[in-house]
PDB file of C-alpha atoms in Angstrom:
ATOM      1  CA  UNK A  62      45.429  84.435  66.042  1.00 73.00           C
ATOM      2  CA  UNK A  63      47.683  87.425  66.105  1.00 85.00           C
ATOM      3  CA  UNK A  64      46.647  90.916  65.062  1.00 85.00           C
ATOM      4  CA  UNK A  65      48.662  90.888  61.800  1.00 87.00           C
ATOM      5  CA  UNK A  66      47.131  87.525  60.871  1.00 85.00           C
ATOM      6  CA  UNK A  67      43.645  88.822  61.589  1.00 82.00           C
ATOM      7  CA  UNK A  68      44.288  91.920  59.457  1.00 83.00           C
ATOM      8  CA  UNK A  69      45.553  89.787  56.584  1.00 85.00           C
ATOM      9  CA  UNK A  70      42.574  87.458  56.800  1.00 82.00           C
ATOM     10  CA  UNK A  71      40.166  90.423  56.775  1.00 79.00           C
ATOM     11  CA  UNK A  72      41.959  91.950  53.815  1.00 81.00           C
ATOM     12  CA  UNK A  73      41.724  88.695  51.860  1.00 81.00           C
ATOM     13  CA  UNK A  74      37.983  88.457  52.533  1.00 76.00           C
ATOM     14  CA  UNK A  75      37.611  92.060  51.465  1.00 78.00           C
ATOM     15  CA  UNK A  76      39.501  91.322  48.235  1.00 81.00           C
ATOM     16  CA  UNK A  77      37.236  88.380  47.583  1.00 75.00           C
ATOM     17  CA  UNK A  78      34.083  90.487  47.949  1.00 76.00           C
ATOM     18  CA  UNK A  79      35.655  93.199  45.828  1.00 80.00           C
ATOM     19  CA  UNK A  80      36.365  90.713  43.025  1.00 80.00           C
ATOM     20  CA  UNK A  81      32.739  89.529  43.066  1.00 77.00           C
ATOM     21  CA  UNK A  82      31.564  93.111  42.960  1.00 77.00           C
ATOM     22  CA  UNK A  83      33.762  93.888  39.933  1.00 78.00           C
ATOM     23  CA  UNK A  84      32.578  90.794  38.071  1.00 79.00           C
ATOM     24  CA  UNK A  85      28.982  91.590  38.901  1.00 75.00           C
ATOM     25  CA  UNK A  86      29.310  95.179  37.623  1.00 76.00           C
ATOM     26  CA  UNK A  87      30.731  93.843  34.351  1.00 77.00           C
ATOM     27  CA  UNK A  88      28.217  91.073  33.796  1.00 78.00           C
ATOM     28  CA  UNK A  89      25.011  92.682  35.083  1.00 76.00           C
ATOM     29  CA  UNK A  90      23.256  94.912  32.554  1.00 78.00           C
ATOM     30  CA  UNK A  91      21.190  96.704  35.143  1.00 80.00           C
ATOM     31  CA  UNK A  92      22.383  97.337  38.684  1.00 77.00           C
ATOM     32  CA  UNK A  93      19.620  97.768  41.265  1.00 83.00           C
ATOM     33  CA  UNK A  94      19.858  98.402  44.980  1.00 84.00           C
ATOM     34  CA  UNK A  95      18.011  95.241  45.761  1.00 87.00           C
ATOM     35  CA  UNK A  96      20.540  93.173  43.807  1.00 81.00           C
ATOM     36  CA  UNK A  97      23.451  94.838  45.565  1.00 80.00           C
ATOM     37  CA  UNK A  98      21.769  94.270  48.925  1.00 84.00           C
ATOM     38  CA  UNK A  99      21.141  90.578  48.157  1.00 85.00           C
ATOM     39  CA  UNK A 100      24.760  89.996  47.123  1.00 79.00           C
ATOM     40  CA  UNK A 101      26.092  91.845  50.182  1.00 79.00           C
ATOM     41  CA  UNK A 102      23.790  89.961  52.616  1.00 85.00           C
ATOM     42  CA  UNK A 103      24.651  86.636  50.963  1.00 84.00           C
ATOM     43  CA  UNK A 104      28.355  87.257  51.521  1.00 80.00           C
ATOM     44  CA  UNK A 105      27.716  88.325  55.083  1.00 81.00           C
ATOM     45  CA  UNK A 106      25.698  85.204  55.873  1.00 86.00           C
ATOM     46  CA  UNK A 107      28.215  82.909  54.261  1.00 82.00           C
ATOM     47  CA  UNK A 108      31.251  84.493  55.933  1.00 79.00           C
ATOM     48  CA  UNK A 109      29.514  84.585  59.350  1.00 83.00           C
ATOM     49  CA  UNK A 110      28.448  80.961  58.974  1.00 85.00           C
ATOM     50  CA  UNK A 111      31.928  79.831  57.951  1.00 81.00           C
ATOM     51  CA  UNK A 112      33.422  81.753  60.874  1.00 80.00           C
ATOM     52  CA  UNK A 113      31.061  79.937  63.310  1.00 84.00           C
ATOM     53  CA  UNK A 114      31.679  76.584  61.611  1.00 87.00           C
ATOM     54  CA  UNK A 115      35.390  77.057  61.801  1.00 83.00           C
ATOM     55  CA  UNK A 116      35.246  77.995  65.417  1.00 82.00           C
ATOM     56  CA  UNK A 117      33.080  75.045  66.301  1.00 85.00           C
ATOM     57  CA  UNK A 118      35.197  72.572  64.297  1.00 86.00           C
ATOM     58  CA  UNK A 119      38.410  73.984  65.686  1.00 84.00           C
ATOM     59  CA  UNK A 120      37.061  73.675  69.212  1.00 82.00           C
ATOM     60  CA  UNK A 121      35.930  70.064  68.572  1.00 84.00           C
ATOM     61  CA  UNK A 122      39.224  69.061  66.975  1.00 85.00           C
ATOM     62  CA  UNK A 123      41.217  70.691  69.834  1.00 84.00           C
ATOM     63  CA  UNK A 124      39.214  68.863  72.502  1.00 82.00           C
ATOM     64  CA  UNK A 125      39.576  65.533  70.619  1.00 84.00           C
ATOM     65  CA  UNK A 126      43.328  66.011  70.163  1.00 85.00           C
ATOM     66  CA  UNK A 127      43.767  66.848  73.870  1.00 84.00           C
ATOM     67  CA  UNK A 128      41.652  63.788  74.855  1.00 83.00           C
ATOM     68  CA  UNK A 129      43.593  61.477  72.529  1.00 86.00           C
ATOM     69  CA  UNK A 130      46.971  62.783  73.749  1.00 86.00           C
ATOM     70  CA  UNK A 131      45.904  62.362  77.378  1.00 86.00           C
ATOM     71  CA  UNK A 132      44.784  58.827  76.726  1.00 86.00           C
ATOM     72  CA  UNK A 133      48.019  57.903  74.912  1.00 87.00           C
ATOM     73  CA  UNK A 134      50.201  59.421  77.611  1.00 86.00           C
ATOM     74  CA  UNK A 135      48.092  57.802  80.341  1.00 82.00           C
ATOM     75  CA  UNK A 136      48.433  54.353  78.690  1.00 82.00           C
ATOM     76  CA  UNK A 137      52.164  54.687  78.038  1.00 86.00           C
ATOM     77  CA  UNK A 138      52.829  56.186  81.481  1.00 83.00           C
ATOM     78  CA  UNK A 139      50.717  53.516  83.168  1.00 79.00           C
ATOM     79  CA  UNK A 140      52.506  50.679  81.385  1.00 83.00           C
ATOM     80  CA  UNK A 141      55.949  52.092  82.269  1.00 84.00           C
ATOM     81  CA  UNK A 142      54.999  52.601  85.920  1.00 80.00           C
ATOM     82  CA  UNK A 143      53.279  49.174  86.027  1.00 79.00           C
ATOM     83  CA  UNK A 144      56.446  47.449  84.743  1.00 84.00           C
ATOM     84  CA  UNK A 145      58.546  49.035  87.485  1.00 84.00           C
ATOM     85  CA  UNK A 146      56.205  48.700  90.485  1.00 83.00           C
ATOM     86  CA  UNK A 147      54.025  45.743  89.519  1.00 79.00           C
ATOM     87  CA  UNK A 148      50.966  44.998  91.732  1.00 81.00           C
ATOM     88  CA  UNK A 149      51.509  48.018  93.922  1.00 83.00           C
ATOM     89  CA  UNK A 150      50.730  50.412  91.025  1.00 79.00           C
ATOM     90  CA  UNK A 151      47.545  48.432  90.371  1.00 79.00           C
ATOM     91  CA  UNK A 152      46.406  48.924  93.967  1.00 85.00           C
ATOM     92  CA  UNK A 153      47.358  52.603  94.048  1.00 83.00           C
ATOM     93  CA  UNK A 154      45.568  53.212  90.698  1.00 81.00           C
ATOM     94  CA  UNK A 155      42.424  51.459  91.924  1.00 85.00           C
ATOM     95  CA  UNK A 156      42.412  53.597  95.095  1.00 88.00           C
ATOM     96  CA  UNK A 157      42.835  56.760  93.028  1.00 87.00           C
ATOM     97  CA  UNK A 158      39.897  55.855  90.835  1.00 86.00           C
ATOM     98  CA  UNK A 159      37.734  55.074  93.776  1.00 89.00           C
ATOM     99  CA  UNK A 160      38.652  58.414  95.332  1.00 89.00           C
ATOM    100  CA  UNK A 161      37.734  60.235  92.125  1.00 87.00           C
ATOM    101  CA  UNK A 162      34.419  58.418  92.006  1.00 86.00           C
ATOM    102  CA  UNK A 163      33.588  59.289  95.626  1.00 87.00           C
ATOM    103  CA  UNK A 164      34.517  62.940  95.102  1.00 86.00           C
ATOM    104  CA  UNK A 165      32.226  63.089  92.080  1.00 82.00           C
ATOM    105  CA  UNK A 166      29.372  61.673  94.085  1.00 84.00           C
ATOM    106  CA  UNK A 167      29.595  64.488  96.627  1.00 83.00           C
ATOM    107  CA  UNK A 168      30.202  67.274  94.172  1.00 78.00           C
ATOM    108  CA  UNK A 169      27.106  69.308  93.386  1.00 73.00           C
ATOM    109  CA  UNK A 170      25.835  69.175  89.867  1.00 70.00           C
ATOM    110  CA  UNK A 171      26.111  72.554  88.191  1.00 61.00           C
TER     111      UNK A 171
END
């Protein structure tokens, strides 16, 4: 996210909180510090929770999209190469997979 986009997002969230404050001041007969604190903390919790949820969901969606695109490209590329080279591509692909498996066996788990 760019700096101007971040500033606009922050300004829109501030405007939302300001609108709730205005409506509360009009509708509430008596304004106490505890009420103001409760409303402010509620907004802080909700906005922080939504920020975290958006980050987690965005990260999940990004990883799923990358995985899906990799799978589609691998399948399409494999078919195209397989049509041109035939059995040779099958043997080379098998050797590559065996090599990956062997390298994973000797890699330390971290």
